[in-house]
Coordinates of C-alpha atoms in Angstrom, one line a residue:
M1 CA -5.1 11.1 16.9
V2 CA -5.4 12.0 13.1
K3 CA -2.4 13.4 11.3
T4 CA -2.9 16.8 9.5
S5 CA -2.7 16.0 5.7
S6 CA -2.6 17.4 2.2
L7 CA -5.1 14.4 1.2
N8 CA -8.4 15.6 1.1
N9 CA -9.5 15.1 -2.1
V10 CA -9.6 11.7 -4.1
A11 CA -10.8 10.8 -7.5
V12 CA -10.9 7.5 -9.4
A13 CA -10.5 7.4 -13.2
V14 CA -12.6 4.9 -14.9
V15 CA -12.5 3.7 -18.4
N16 CA -14.6 1.2 -20.4
G17 CA -13.6 -2.7 -19.4
V18 CA -12.8 -1.4 -15.7
A19 CA -12.0 -4.0 -13.3
P20 CA -14.7 -4.1 -10.9
F21 CA -12.7 -5.4 -7.8
E22 CA -9.9 -2.8 -8.4
M23 CA -12.4 -0.3 -8.8
G24 CA -13.9 -1.3 -5.5
I25 CA -10.6 -1.2 -3.5
F26 CA -10.7 2.5 -4.0
C27 CA -14.3 3.1 -2.8
E28 CA -13.7 1.0 0.0
V29 CA -10.6 2.8 1.4
F30 CA -11.3 6.3 0.4
G31 CA -15.1 6.5 -0.4
I32 CA -16.7 5.3 3.0
D33 CA -17.6 7.8 5.5
R34 CA -16.1 6.5 8.6
S35 CA -16.1 10.0 10.7
A36 CA -18.3 8.3 13.4
M37 CA -15.1 6.4 14.0
G38 CA -13.1 9.3 14.3
L39 CA -11.4 8.9 10.7
P40 CA -10.9 11.5 8.1
T41 CA -13.7 11.6 5.5
Y42 CA -12.1 12.6 1.9
E43 CA -13.9 14.3 -0.8
F44 CA -14.5 11.3 -2.9
A45 CA -15.6 10.8 -6.6
V46 CA -15.6 8.1 -9.2
C47 CA -15.4 9.7 -12.4
A48 CA -16.2 8.4 -16.1
M49 CA -13.2 9.0 -18.7
E50 CA -15.5 8.0 -21.3
D51 CA -19.1 8.5 -22.6
N52 CA -21.6 6.9 -19.9
P53 CA -22.7 4.4 -19.4
L54 CA -19.2 2.4 -19.3
T55 CA -18.7 -1.5 -19.8
V56 CA -17.3 -3.2 -16.4
G57 CA -15.0 -6.0 -17.2
D58 CA -15.9 -8.1 -19.7
G59 CA -19.2 -6.5 -20.5
H60 CA -21.4 -8.4 -18.1
Y61 CA -23.1 -5.2 -16.8
R62 CA -22.5 -1.6 -17.3
L63 CA -21.9 1.5 -15.2
T64 CA -23.3 5.2 -15.4
L65 CA -21.2 7.5 -13.2
P66 CA -22.2 10.9 -12.1
H67 CA -18.9 12.9 -12.6
G68 CA -16.4 13.2 -15.5
P69 CA -12.8 14.2 -16.4
E70 CA -13.2 17.6 -15.1
R71 CA -13.2 16.4 -11.6
L72 CA -9.6 15.2 -11.9
E73 CA -8.9 18.5 -11.6
E74 CA -9.5 19.1 -7.9
A75 CA -8.0 15.8 -6.7
D76 CA -5.1 15.5 -4.4
L77 CA -5.1 11.8 -5.2
I78 CA -6.0 10.1 -8.4
C79 CA -6.3 6.6 -8.5
L80 CA -6.4 4.2 -11.7
P81 CA -7.7 0.9 -11.5
A82 CA -7.2 -1.9 -14.1
D83 CA -9.1 -2.1 -17.3
R84 CA -9.5 -5.1 -19.7
D85 CA -7.7 -3.7 -22.7
A86 CA -5.0 -1.7 -20.9
P87 CA -1.9 -3.6 -22.5
T88 CA -2.9 -2.6 -26.0
R89 CA -5.3 0.5 -25.3
D90 CA -4.7 3.8 -26.8
Y91 CA -5.9 6.4 -24.3
P92 CA -7.3 9.7 -24.9
E93 CA -4.9 12.4 -25.0
P94 CA -7.1 14.7 -22.8
L95 CA -6.9 12.0 -20.1
L96 CA -3.2 11.6 -20.2
E97 CA -2.8 15.3 -20.3
S98 CA -5.1 15.9 -17.0
L99 CA -2.7 13.0 -15.4
R100 CA 0.5 15.0 -16.3
R101 CA -1.1 18.5 -14.9
A102 CA -2.1 16.7 -11.9
V103 CA 1.6 15.8 -11.0
D104 CA 2.8 19.2 -12.2
R105 CA 0.6 20.8 -9.6
G106 CA 1.8 18.3 -7.0
A107 CA -1.0 15.5 -6.7
R108 CA -0.4 12.2 -6.6
V109 CA -1.2 9.2 -8.9
L110 CA -1.8 5.6 -7.9
S111 CA -2.3 2.6 -10.2
V112 CA -3.6 -0.9 -9.5
C113 CA -2.3 -3.8 -12.0
S114 CA -2.9 -2.9 -15.6
G115 CA -3.5 0.8 -14.5
A116 CA 0.0 1.3 -14.6
F117 CA 0.0 1.3 -18.7
L118 CA -2.1 4.7 -18.4
L119 CA 0.7 6.0 -16.3
G120 CA 3.1 4.9 -18.9
A121 CA 1.2 6.4 -21.8
A122 CA 0.9 9.6 -19.9
G123 CA 5.0 9.6 -19.6
L124 CA 4.9 9.5 -15.8
L125 CA 6.8 6.3 -15.8
D126 CA 9.7 7.5 -17.6
D127 CA 12.8 6.8 -15.4
R128 CA 10.7 5.7 -12.6
R129 CA 10.5 2.6 -10.6
C130 CA 7.1 0.9 -11.1
T131 CA 5.5 -2.3 -10.8
T132 CA 2.2 -4.0 -12.3
H133 CA 0.9 -7.8 -12.2
W134 CA 3.4 -9.9 -13.0
M135 CA 1.8 -11.0 -16.0
H136 CA 1.6 -7.5 -17.6
A137 CA 5.1 -6.9 -16.4
P138 CA 7.1 -8.0 -20.0
A139 CA 4.4 -6.0 -21.7
L140 CA 4.9 -2.8 -19.9
A141 CA 8.5 -3.1 -20.1
R142 CA 8.4 -3.4 -24.0
R143 CA 5.6 -0.8 -24.4
F144 CA 7.5 1.5 -22.3
P145 CA 11.2 0.9 -22.6
R146 CA 12.0 4.0 -20.0
A147 CA 10.1 2.6 -17.3
V148 CA 12.1 0.7 -14.6
V149 CA 9.8 -2.1 -14.2
D150 CA 9.8 -4.4 -11.2
P151 CA 8.0 -7.4 -11.8
D152 CA 8.5 -9.1 -8.5
V153 CA 7.0 -6.4 -5.7
L154 CA 3.9 -5.6 -4.3
Y155 CA 4.0 -1.8 -4.8
V156 CA 6.4 1.2 -5.6
D157 CA 6.4 4.5 -3.9
E158 CA 7.9 6.9 -6.3
G159 CA 6.6 9.8 -4.5
Q160 CA 3.9 11.2 -6.5
V161 CA 3.8 8.3 -8.6
I162 CA 2.8 4.7 -6.8
T163 CA 2.4 1.5 -8.7
S164 CA 0.7 -1.8 -7.3
A165 CA 0.7 -5.2 -8.7
G166 CA -2.5 -7.3 -9.0
T167 CA -5.7 -7.0 -7.1
A168 CA -5.1 -7.1 -3.4
S169 CA -2.0 -5.3 -3.4
G170 CA -3.8 -2.4 -4.3
I171 CA -5.1 -2.5 -0.9
D172 CA -1.7 -2.6 0.4
A173 CA -0.8 0.4 -1.6
C174 CA -4.1 2.4 -0.6
L175 CA -3.3 1.6 2.9
H176 CA 0.4 2.8 2.6
V177 CA -0.9 5.9 1.2
V178 CA -3.4 6.6 4.4
R179 CA -0.4 5.6 6.5
Q180 CA 1.8 8.2 5.0
E181 CA -1.0 10.9 5.1
Q182 CA -2.8 10.2 8.2
G183 CA -0.7 8.0 10.1
A184 CA -0.5 4.1 11.2
E185 CA -3.5 4.2 13.7
V186 CA -6.2 5.4 11.0
A187 CA -4.6 2.8 8.3
N188 CA -4.7 0.0 10.8
T189 CA -8.3 0.9 11.8
I190 CA -9.2 1.0 8.1
A191 CA -7.4 -2.5 7.8
R192 CA -9.4 -4.1 11.0
R193 CA -12.7 -2.8 9.3
M194 CA -11.9 -4.4 6.0
V195 CA -10.1 -7.7 7.6
V196 CA -7.1 -7.2 5.7
P197 CA -3.5 -7.3 7.4
P198 CA -2.7 -3.5 8.3
H199 CA 0.7 -3.6 6.6
R200 CA 2.5 -5.4 3.8
D201 CA 5.8 -4.0 2.8
G202 CA 6.0 -2.8 -1.0
G203 CA 8.9 -5.2 -1.5
Q204 CA 7.4 -8.4 -0.6
A205 CA 7.0 -11.0 -3.2
Q206 CA 3.7 -10.8 -5.8
Y207 CA 3.1 -14.5 -5.4
I208 CA 4.4 -17.9 -3.9
Q209 CA 5.9 -20.4 -6.1
R210 CA 4.5 -23.4 -4.1
P211 CA 1.4 -23.0 -2.1
L212 CA 1.7 -24.5 1.5
P213 CA -0.4 -27.3 2.8
R214 CA -3.3 -26.1 4.9
T215 CA -1.9 -27.6 8.0
A216 CA 1.6 -25.7 7.3
C217 CA -0.2 -22.1 6.9
D218 CA -2.3 -22.7 10.1
T219 CA 0.7 -23.6 11.9
V220 CA 2.8 -20.7 10.6
G221 CA -0.3 -18.5 11.1
E222 CA -0.3 -19.4 14.6
V223 CA 2.8 -18.5 15.3
I224 CA 2.7 -15.2 13.3
G225 CA 0.0 -14.3 15.8
W226 CA 2.3 -15.1 18.8
M227 CA 5.2 -13.4 17.4
A228 CA 2.8 -10.1 16.9
R229 CA 2.0 -10.2 20.8
H230 CA 5.3 -10.5 22.0
L231 CA 7.4 -8.0 19.9
E232 CA 8.9 -6.5 23.3
E233 CA 10.7 -10.0 23.9
E234 CA 13.6 -11.4 22.1
I235 CA 12.6 -13.7 19.1
T236 CA 14.7 -16.2 17.6
V237 CA 14.1 -18.7 14.6
E238 CA 15.0 -21.6 16.8
Q239 CA 12.1 -20.5 19.4
L240 CA 9.6 -19.8 16.5
A241 CA 10.5 -23.3 15.1
E242 CA 10.2 -25.1 18.5
R243 CA 6.8 -23.5 18.7
A244 CA 5.9 -24.9 15.2
H245 CA 7.3 -28.0 15.8
M246 CA 9.6 -27.9 12.9
S247 CA 13.3 -27.8 12.6
A248 CA 14.5 -24.1 12.3
R249 CA 15.4 -24.6 8.7
T250 CA 12.0 -25.9 7.6
F251 CA 10.2 -23.1 9.9
A252 CA 12.3 -20.5 8.1
R253 CA 11.5 -21.9 4.6
R254 CA 7.7 -22.4 5.2
F255 CA 7.7 -18.8 6.6
L256 CA 9.2 -17.4 3.6
Q257 CA 6.8 -19.3 1.4
E258 CA 3.9 -18.0 3.2
T259 CA 4.7 -14.4 3.7
G260 CA 7.0 -13.6 1.2
T261 CA 9.5 -12.3 4.0
T262 CA 11.9 -14.0 6.6
P263 CA 11.1 -13.9 10.4
Y264 CA 13.5 -11.5 11.0
Q265 CA 12.6 -8.8 8.7
W266 CA 8.8 -9.8 9.7
V267 CA 9.7 -8.9 13.5
L268 CA 11.9 -6.0 12.2
R269 CA 8.8 -4.3 10.4
Q270 CA 6.3 -5.0 13.1
R271 CA 8.6 -3.1 15.7
V272 CA 9.0 -0.2 13.5
L273 CA 4.9 -0.1 12.8
L274 CA 4.8 -0.4 16.8
A275 CA 6.9 2.5 17.3
Q276 CA 5.1 4.6 14.7
E277 CA 1.7 3.8 16.7
L278 CA 3.6 4.8 20.1
L279 CA 5.1 8.0 18.5
E280 CA 1.9 9.2 17.3
A281 CA -0.6 8.3 20.2
T282 CA 1.6 8.6 23.4
D283 CA 4.0 10.9 25.2
E284 CA 6.5 7.9 26.1
T285 CA 10.0 8.7 25.6
V286 CA 12.0 7.0 22.5
D287 CA 13.8 4.9 25.1
A288 CA 10.5 3.6 26.6
I289 CA 9.3 3.1 23.3
A290 CA 12.5 1.2 22.3
G291 CA 11.8 -1.2 25.2
R292 CA 8.2 -2.0 24.4
C293 CA 9.2 -2.6 20.7
G294 CA 11.6 -4.9 21.7
F295 CA 14.4 -2.8 20.5
G296 CA 16.0 -2.7 23.6
T297 CA 17.9 0.6 23.0
A298 CA 17.0 4.3 21.8
A299 CA 20.0 4.0 19.5
A300 CA 18.7 0.4 17.8
L301 CA 15.5 1.8 17.5
R302 CA 16.7 5.2 15.7
H303 CA 19.0 2.8 13.4
H304 CA 16.1 0.7 12.5
F305 CA 13.8 3.6 12.0
L306 CA 15.9 5.7 9.8
R307 CA 16.5 2.5 7.6
A308 CA 12.9 1.6 7.3
L309 CA 11.2 5.1 7.2
D310 CA 14.2 7.4 6.3
T311 CA 13.6 9.6 9.2
T312 CA 14.5 9.7 12.9
P313 CA 11.9 8.9 15.5
N314 CA 11.7 12.4 17.1
A315 CA 11.7 13.6 13.6
F316 CA 8.5 11.4 12.9
R317 CA 6.6 12.6 15.9
R318 CA 7.4 16.0 15.1
A319 CA 6.0 15.8 11.7
F320 CA 2.8 14.0 13.2
R321 CA 2.3 16.1 16.2
G322 CA 4.1 19.1 15.5
P323 CA 7.0 20.7 16.9
A324 CA 6.4 20.7 20.7
A325 CA 5.9 16.8 20.6
A326 CA 9.7 16.0 20.6

């Protein structure tokens, strides 16, 4: 079931020096026709903000795009990939004004990595929490002192303005938008096609201080797979540590290093995500869903659902399926 959404038209704003990976993220998530799979298709355009052809990255190749700045005026979501010179670039005023107009009319803007500098230049980070790649965070804070820069998270959703950290965190931010607009089932299907995790919380750490040995990663990964298959059961750190053949303290430390979160928080988030899917796709009662997700009671599910999503299970189901569903 696909949620009725206001997200129909997506545009990517490209300048000279655009980072090809980040530009490709937007094309992969929003630009592929997956209607044969029952997924929504977006009106999608990649738009040149400067004269064609544009240089890509360090100039190893060039790109000619069929659309120009005027295409941004139609977009429900404007995507801003990183570009090579973002920390020091002076962006053209017409581009900045088009972003301000977009937000004024209710559109959303989403930046990846150094694309946040373009939002800052447009004044759209003023008094807003935001993030960028941790290497650029000090420069972003210096250049735009009114921005509330958080250098440690994967992405920040401030409603109409969404910012994400380096490279792959842009995938997380895009899937987050899809999940909000079209529901968990659609976001998870796209994630499976892209062979990426279906959800990483925006508050997770950007990077791991000490890389894990391969054997440790494999062990933790196997335990995570088991956790995902047994969400309806009681799960304790001691139980997980035993499966990993580690002490509870060692397992908790390695899990945090590998995932950026604790076992408890990981399980809790996966249970909430499973509850979202069941509320969207089934007519099961909240009590039944609470049992299937490992919350035990409807009251516990409501408590954690409200904390994670700022809404109740019944309100979420009504928003997704209409008033009659609840």
